[in-house]
Short mmCIF file of C-alpha atoms in Angstrom, two decimals:
data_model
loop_
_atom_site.label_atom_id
_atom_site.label_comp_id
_atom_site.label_asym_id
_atom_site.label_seq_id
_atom_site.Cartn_x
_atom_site.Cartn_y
_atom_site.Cartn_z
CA UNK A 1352 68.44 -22.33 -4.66
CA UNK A 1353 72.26 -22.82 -4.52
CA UNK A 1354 74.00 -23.15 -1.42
CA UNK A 1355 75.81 -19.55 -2.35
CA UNK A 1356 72.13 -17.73 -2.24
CA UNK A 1357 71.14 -19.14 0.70
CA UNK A 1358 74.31 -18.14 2.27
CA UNK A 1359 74.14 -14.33 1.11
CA UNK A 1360 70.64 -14.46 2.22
CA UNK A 1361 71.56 -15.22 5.65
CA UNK A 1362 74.09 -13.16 6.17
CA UNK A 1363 71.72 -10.35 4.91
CA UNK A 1364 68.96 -10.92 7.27
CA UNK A 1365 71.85 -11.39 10.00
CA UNK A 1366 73.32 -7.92 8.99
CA UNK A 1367 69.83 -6.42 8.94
CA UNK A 1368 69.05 -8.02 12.43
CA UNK A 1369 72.49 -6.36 13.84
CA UNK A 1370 71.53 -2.84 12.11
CA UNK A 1371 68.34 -3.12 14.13
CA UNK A 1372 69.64 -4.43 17.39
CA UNK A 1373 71.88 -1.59 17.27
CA UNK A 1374 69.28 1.19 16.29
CA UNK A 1375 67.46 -0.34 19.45
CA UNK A 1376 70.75 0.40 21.83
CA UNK A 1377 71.81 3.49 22.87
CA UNK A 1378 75.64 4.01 21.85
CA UNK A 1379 77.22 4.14 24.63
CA UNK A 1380 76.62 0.14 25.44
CA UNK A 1381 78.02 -0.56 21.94
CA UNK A 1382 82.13 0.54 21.73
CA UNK A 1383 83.14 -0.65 18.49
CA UNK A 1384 80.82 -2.11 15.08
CA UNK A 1385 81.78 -5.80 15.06
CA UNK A 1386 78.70 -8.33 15.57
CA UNK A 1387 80.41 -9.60 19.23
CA UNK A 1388 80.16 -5.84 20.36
CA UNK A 1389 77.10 -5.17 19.25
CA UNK A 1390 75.62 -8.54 21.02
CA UNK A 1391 77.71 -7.95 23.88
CA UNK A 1392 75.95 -4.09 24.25
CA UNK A 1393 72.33 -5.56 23.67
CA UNK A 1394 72.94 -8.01 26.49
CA UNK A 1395 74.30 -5.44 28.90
CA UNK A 1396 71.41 -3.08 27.63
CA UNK A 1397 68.53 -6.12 28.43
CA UNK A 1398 70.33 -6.94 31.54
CA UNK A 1399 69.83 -2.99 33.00
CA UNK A 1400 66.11 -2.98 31.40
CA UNK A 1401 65.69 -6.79 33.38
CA UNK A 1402 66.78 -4.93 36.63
CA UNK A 1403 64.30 -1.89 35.92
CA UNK A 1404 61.38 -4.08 35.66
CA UNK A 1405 62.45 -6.25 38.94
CA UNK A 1406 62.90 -3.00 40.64
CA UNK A 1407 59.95 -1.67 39.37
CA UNK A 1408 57.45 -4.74 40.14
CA UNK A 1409 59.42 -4.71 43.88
CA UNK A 1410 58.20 -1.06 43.90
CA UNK A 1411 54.78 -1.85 43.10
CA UNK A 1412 54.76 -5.00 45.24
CA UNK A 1413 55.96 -2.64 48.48
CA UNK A 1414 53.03 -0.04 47.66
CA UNK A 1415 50.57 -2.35 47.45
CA UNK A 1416 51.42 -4.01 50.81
CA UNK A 1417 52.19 -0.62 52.60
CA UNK A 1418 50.08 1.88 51.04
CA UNK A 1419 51.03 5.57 51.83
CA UNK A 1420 48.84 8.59 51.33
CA UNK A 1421 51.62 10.64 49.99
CA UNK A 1422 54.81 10.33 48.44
CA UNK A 1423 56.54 13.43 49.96
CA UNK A 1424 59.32 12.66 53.50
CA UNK A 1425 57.51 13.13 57.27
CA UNK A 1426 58.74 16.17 58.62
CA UNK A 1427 59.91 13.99 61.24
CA UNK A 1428 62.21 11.07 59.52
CA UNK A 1429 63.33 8.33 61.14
CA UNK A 1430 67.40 8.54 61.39
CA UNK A 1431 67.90 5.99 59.03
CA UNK A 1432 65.80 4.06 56.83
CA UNK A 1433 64.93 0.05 57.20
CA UNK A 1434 67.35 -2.11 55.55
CA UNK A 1435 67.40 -5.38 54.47
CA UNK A 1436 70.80 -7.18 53.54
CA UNK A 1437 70.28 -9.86 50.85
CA UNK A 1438 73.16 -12.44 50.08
CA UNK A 1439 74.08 -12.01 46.50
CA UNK A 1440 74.83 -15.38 44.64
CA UNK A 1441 77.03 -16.12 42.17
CA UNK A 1442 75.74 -14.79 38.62
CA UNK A 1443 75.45 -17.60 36.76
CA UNK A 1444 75.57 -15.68 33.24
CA UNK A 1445 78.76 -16.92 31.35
CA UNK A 1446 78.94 -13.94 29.58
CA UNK A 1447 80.03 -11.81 32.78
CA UNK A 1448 83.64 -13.19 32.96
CA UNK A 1449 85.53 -13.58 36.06
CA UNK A 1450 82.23 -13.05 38.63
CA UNK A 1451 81.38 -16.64 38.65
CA UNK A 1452 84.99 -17.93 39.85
CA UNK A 1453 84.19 -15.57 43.04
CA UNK A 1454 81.78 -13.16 43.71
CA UNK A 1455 81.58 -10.91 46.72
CA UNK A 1456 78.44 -8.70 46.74
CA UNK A 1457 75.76 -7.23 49.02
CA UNK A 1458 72.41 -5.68 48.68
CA UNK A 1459 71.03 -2.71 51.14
CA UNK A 1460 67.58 -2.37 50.54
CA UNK A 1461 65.21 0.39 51.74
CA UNK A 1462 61.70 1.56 50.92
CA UNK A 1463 64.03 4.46 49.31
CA UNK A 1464 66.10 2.89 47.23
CA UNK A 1465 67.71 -0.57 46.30
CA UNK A 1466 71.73 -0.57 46.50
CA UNK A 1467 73.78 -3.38 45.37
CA UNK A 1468 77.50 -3.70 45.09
CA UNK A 1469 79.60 -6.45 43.79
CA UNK A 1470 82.96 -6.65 43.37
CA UNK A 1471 84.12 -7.70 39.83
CA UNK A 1472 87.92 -8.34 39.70
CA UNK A 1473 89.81 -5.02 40.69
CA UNK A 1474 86.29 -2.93 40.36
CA UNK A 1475 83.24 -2.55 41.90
CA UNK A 1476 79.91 -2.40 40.01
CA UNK A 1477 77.71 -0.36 42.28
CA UNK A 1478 73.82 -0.43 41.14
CA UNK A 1479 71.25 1.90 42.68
CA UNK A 1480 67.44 1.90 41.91
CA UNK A 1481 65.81 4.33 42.99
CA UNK A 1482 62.95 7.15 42.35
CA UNK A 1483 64.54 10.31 40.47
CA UNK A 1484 65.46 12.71 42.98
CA UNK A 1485 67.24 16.01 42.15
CA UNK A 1486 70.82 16.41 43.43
CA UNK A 1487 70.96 12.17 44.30
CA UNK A 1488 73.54 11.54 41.77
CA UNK A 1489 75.66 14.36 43.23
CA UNK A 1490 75.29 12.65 47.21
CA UNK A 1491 76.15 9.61 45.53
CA UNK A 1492 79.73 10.48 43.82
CA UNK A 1493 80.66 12.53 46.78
CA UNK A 1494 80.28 9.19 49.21
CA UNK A 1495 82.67 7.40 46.47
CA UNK A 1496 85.34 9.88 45.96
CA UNK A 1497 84.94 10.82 50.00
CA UNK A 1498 85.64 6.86 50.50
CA UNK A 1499 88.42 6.93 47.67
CA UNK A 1500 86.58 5.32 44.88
CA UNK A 1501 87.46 6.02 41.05
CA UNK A 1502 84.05 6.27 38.86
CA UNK A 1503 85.29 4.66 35.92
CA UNK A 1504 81.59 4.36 34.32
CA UNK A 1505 78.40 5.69 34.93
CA UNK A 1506 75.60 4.72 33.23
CA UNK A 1507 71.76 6.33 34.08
CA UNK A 1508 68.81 4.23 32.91
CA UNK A 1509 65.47 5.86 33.61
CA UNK A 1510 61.60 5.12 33.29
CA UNK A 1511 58.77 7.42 34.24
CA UNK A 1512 60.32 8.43 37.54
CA UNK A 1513 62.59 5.37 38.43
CA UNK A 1514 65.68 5.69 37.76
CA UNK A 1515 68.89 3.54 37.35
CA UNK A 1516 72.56 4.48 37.85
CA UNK A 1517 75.04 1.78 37.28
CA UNK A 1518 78.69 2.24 38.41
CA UNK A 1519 81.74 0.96 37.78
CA UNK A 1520 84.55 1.98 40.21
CA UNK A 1521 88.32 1.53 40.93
CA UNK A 1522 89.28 0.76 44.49
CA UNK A 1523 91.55 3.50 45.33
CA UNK A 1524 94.74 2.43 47.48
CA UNK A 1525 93.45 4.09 50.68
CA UNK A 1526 89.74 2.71 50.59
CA UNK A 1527 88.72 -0.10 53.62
CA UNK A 1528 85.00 -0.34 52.54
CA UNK A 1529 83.64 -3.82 52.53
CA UNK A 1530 80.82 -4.09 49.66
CA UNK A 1531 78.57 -4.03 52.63
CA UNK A 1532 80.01 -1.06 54.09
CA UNK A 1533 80.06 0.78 50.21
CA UNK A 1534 76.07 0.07 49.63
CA UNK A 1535 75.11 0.95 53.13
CA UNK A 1536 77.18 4.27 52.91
CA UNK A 1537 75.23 4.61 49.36
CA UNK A 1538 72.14 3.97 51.16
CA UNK A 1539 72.61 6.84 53.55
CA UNK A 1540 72.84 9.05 51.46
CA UNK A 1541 69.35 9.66 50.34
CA UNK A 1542 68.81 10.54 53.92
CA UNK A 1543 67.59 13.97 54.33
CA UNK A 1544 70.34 16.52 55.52
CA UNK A 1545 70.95 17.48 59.06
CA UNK A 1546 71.11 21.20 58.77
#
């Protein structure tokens, strides 16, 4: 075969790969039809499936330690739920940008849902996994425009009943939230309402 065939067939299997990649994404990870944007979407789309199935096995790995007999809140719950600060380090994905020159982020983890925030130039990309609850999403953009935070994006991811939302926010002029302050305020607000 010339070198001409071979080329046309592998930019024909290469198109035919991107077709399918991008079949495989939903559209709203994908902005415009060039091959960068379409890889750039499929890694963002594999990144929020990765941090699913981490969530997901973290799930499984609480319930089999702490085994419960039913799903559904004590009538008596505790005023606030454990939580467990993890350090966040630097993401070491060169794909991300500007997050590996400096990265402030924090973590609030409960057995109700895992909250991370990290700070990504002049936004915040706020990640909550948690099981679907009706009206959460609603608690949760109330605590960011009550602490004067712009959702920019919102993205929900969801399998059987876990559920993703991914955030990014501006930092309004008036906000004094640390990240740690932001996910522990997020965290809060799956507590059950004081009537």
């Amino acid at each position: 075969m010339s070198h001409i065939t071979v080329e046309r067939n592998r930019r024909r299997q290469m198109n035919e790969n991107l077709r399918v990649l991008r079949s495989l994404t939903p559209c709203f990870y994908i902005k415009r039809g060039d091959q960068a944007s379409i890889i750039g979407g499929v890694i963002e789309f594999i990144k929020e499936l990765h941090q699913v199935l981490q969530a997901l096995e973290s799930k499984k790995q609480r319930n089999s330690l702490n085994p419960s007999p039913s799903p559904t809140p004590s009538p008596n719950p505790s005023p606030r739920p454990p939580l467990k600060f993890i350090p966040l380090q630097p993401d070491p994905n060169p794909f991300v940008g500007f997050e590996n020159f400096k990265d402030l982020a924090a973590c609030c983890n409960s057995s109700v849902a895992d909250v991370e925030a990290r700070i990504s130039g002049s936004n915040v990309i706020l990640k909550v996994v948690c099981q679907r609850i009706p009206g959460q999403i609603v608690r949760i953009i109330n605590v960011l425009e009550r602490f004067f935070f712009e959702i920019l994006h919102l993205n929900i991811s969801s399998m059987e009943d876990t559920v993703l939302y991914s955030f990014v926010i501006k930092i309004g002029l008036e906000c004094r939230l640390s990240v740690e302050e932001l996910a522990l305020e997020v965290q809060q607000s799956f507590l059950p309402e004081v009537v």
